[in-house]
PDB file of C-alpha atoms in Angstrom:
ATOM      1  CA  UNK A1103       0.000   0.000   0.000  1.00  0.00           C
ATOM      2  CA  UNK A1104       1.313   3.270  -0.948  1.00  0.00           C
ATOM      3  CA  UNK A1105       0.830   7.016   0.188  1.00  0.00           C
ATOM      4  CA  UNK A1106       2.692   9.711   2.941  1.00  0.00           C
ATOM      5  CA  UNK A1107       4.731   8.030   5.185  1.00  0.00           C
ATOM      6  CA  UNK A1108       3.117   7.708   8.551  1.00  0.00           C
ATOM      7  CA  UNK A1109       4.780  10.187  11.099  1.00  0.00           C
ATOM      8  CA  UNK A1110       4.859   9.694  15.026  1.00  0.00           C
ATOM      9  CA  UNK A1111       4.311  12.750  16.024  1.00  0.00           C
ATOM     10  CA  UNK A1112       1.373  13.970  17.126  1.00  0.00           C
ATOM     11  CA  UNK A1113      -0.015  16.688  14.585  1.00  0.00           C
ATOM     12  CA  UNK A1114      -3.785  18.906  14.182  1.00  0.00           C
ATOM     13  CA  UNK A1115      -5.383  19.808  11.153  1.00  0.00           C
ATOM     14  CA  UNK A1116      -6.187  23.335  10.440  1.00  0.00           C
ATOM     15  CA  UNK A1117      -7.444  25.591   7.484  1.00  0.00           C
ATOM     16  CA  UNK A1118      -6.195  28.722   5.482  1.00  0.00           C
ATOM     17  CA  UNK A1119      -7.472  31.207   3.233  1.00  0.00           C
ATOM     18  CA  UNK A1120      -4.937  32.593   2.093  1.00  0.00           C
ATOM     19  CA  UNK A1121      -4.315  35.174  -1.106  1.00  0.00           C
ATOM     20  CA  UNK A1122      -4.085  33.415  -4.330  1.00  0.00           C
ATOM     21  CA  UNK A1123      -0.650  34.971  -4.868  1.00  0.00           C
ATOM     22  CA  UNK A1124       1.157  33.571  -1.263  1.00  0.00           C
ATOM     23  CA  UNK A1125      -0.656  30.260  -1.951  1.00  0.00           C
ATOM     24  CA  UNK A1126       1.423  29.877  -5.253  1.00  0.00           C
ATOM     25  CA  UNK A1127       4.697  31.579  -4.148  1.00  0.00           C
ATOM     26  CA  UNK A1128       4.475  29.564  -1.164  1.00  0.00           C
ATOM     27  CA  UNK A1129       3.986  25.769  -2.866  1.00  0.00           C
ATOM     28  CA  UNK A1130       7.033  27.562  -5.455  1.00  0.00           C
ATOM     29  CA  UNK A1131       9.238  27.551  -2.344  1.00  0.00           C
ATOM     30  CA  UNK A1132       8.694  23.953  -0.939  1.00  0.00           C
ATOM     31  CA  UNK A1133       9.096  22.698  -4.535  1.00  0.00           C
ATOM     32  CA  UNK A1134      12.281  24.523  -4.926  1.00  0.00           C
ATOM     33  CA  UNK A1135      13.184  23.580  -1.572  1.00  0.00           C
ATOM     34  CA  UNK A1136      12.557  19.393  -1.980  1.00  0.00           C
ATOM     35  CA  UNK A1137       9.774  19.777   0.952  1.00  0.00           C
ATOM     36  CA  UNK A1138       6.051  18.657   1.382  1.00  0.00           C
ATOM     37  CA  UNK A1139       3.576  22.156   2.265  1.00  0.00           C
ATOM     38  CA  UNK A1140       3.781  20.268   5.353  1.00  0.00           C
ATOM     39  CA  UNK A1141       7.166  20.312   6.377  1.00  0.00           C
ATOM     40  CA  UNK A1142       7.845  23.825   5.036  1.00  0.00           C
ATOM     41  CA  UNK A1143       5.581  25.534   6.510  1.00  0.00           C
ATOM     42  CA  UNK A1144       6.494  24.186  10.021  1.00  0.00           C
ATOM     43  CA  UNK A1145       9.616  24.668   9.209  1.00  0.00           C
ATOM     44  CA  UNK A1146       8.675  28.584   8.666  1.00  0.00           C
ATOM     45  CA  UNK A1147       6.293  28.980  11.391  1.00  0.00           C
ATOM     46  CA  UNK A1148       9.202  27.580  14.081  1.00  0.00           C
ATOM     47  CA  UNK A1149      11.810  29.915  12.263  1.00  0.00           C
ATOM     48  CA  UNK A1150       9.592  33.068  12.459  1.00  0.00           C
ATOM     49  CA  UNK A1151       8.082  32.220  16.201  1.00  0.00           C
ATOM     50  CA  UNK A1152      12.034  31.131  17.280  1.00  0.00           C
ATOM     51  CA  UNK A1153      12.925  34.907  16.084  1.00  0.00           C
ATOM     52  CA  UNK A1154       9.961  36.297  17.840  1.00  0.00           C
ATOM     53  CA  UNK A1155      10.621  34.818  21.210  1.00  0.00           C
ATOM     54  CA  UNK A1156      14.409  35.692  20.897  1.00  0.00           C
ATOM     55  CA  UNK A1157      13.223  39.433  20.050  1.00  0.00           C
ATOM     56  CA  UNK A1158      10.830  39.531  22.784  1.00  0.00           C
ATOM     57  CA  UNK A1159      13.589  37.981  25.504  1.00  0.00           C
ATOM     58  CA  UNK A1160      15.869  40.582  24.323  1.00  0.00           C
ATOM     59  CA  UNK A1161      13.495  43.202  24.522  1.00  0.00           C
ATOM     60  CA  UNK A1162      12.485  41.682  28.201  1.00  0.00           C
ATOM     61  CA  UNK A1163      16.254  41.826  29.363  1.00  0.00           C
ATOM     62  CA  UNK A1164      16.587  45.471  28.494  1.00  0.00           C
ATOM     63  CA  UNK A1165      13.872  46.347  30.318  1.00  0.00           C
ATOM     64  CA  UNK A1166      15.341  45.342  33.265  1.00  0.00           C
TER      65      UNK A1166
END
């Protein structure tokens, strides 16, 4: 039987409506890239949240 690989981790489903335009730039980038929608766009979500908490740390620390 064939299809996706079955992963372990535990994952959620969710929906997007997103602009016609960032819907093909975006599946241009994980084909370019050699990555499912899937992976690539958890792979950009944890990049831009990773900067955001690192930002917001620094931001903490010289407040104090």
């Amino acid at each position: 039987m064939k299809g996706r690989p079955k992963s372990n981790k535990e994952t959620k489903m969710i929906a997007l409506n997103l602009e016609k335009k960032t819907v093909e730039r975006f599946s241009e980038y994980a084909a370019k890239a050699g990555q499912t929608k899937t992976t690539a766009l958890e792979r950009i979500i944890n990049s831009y949240l990773d900067e955001y908490d690192k930002a917001e740390e620094e931001k903490k620390e010289s407040e104090d």
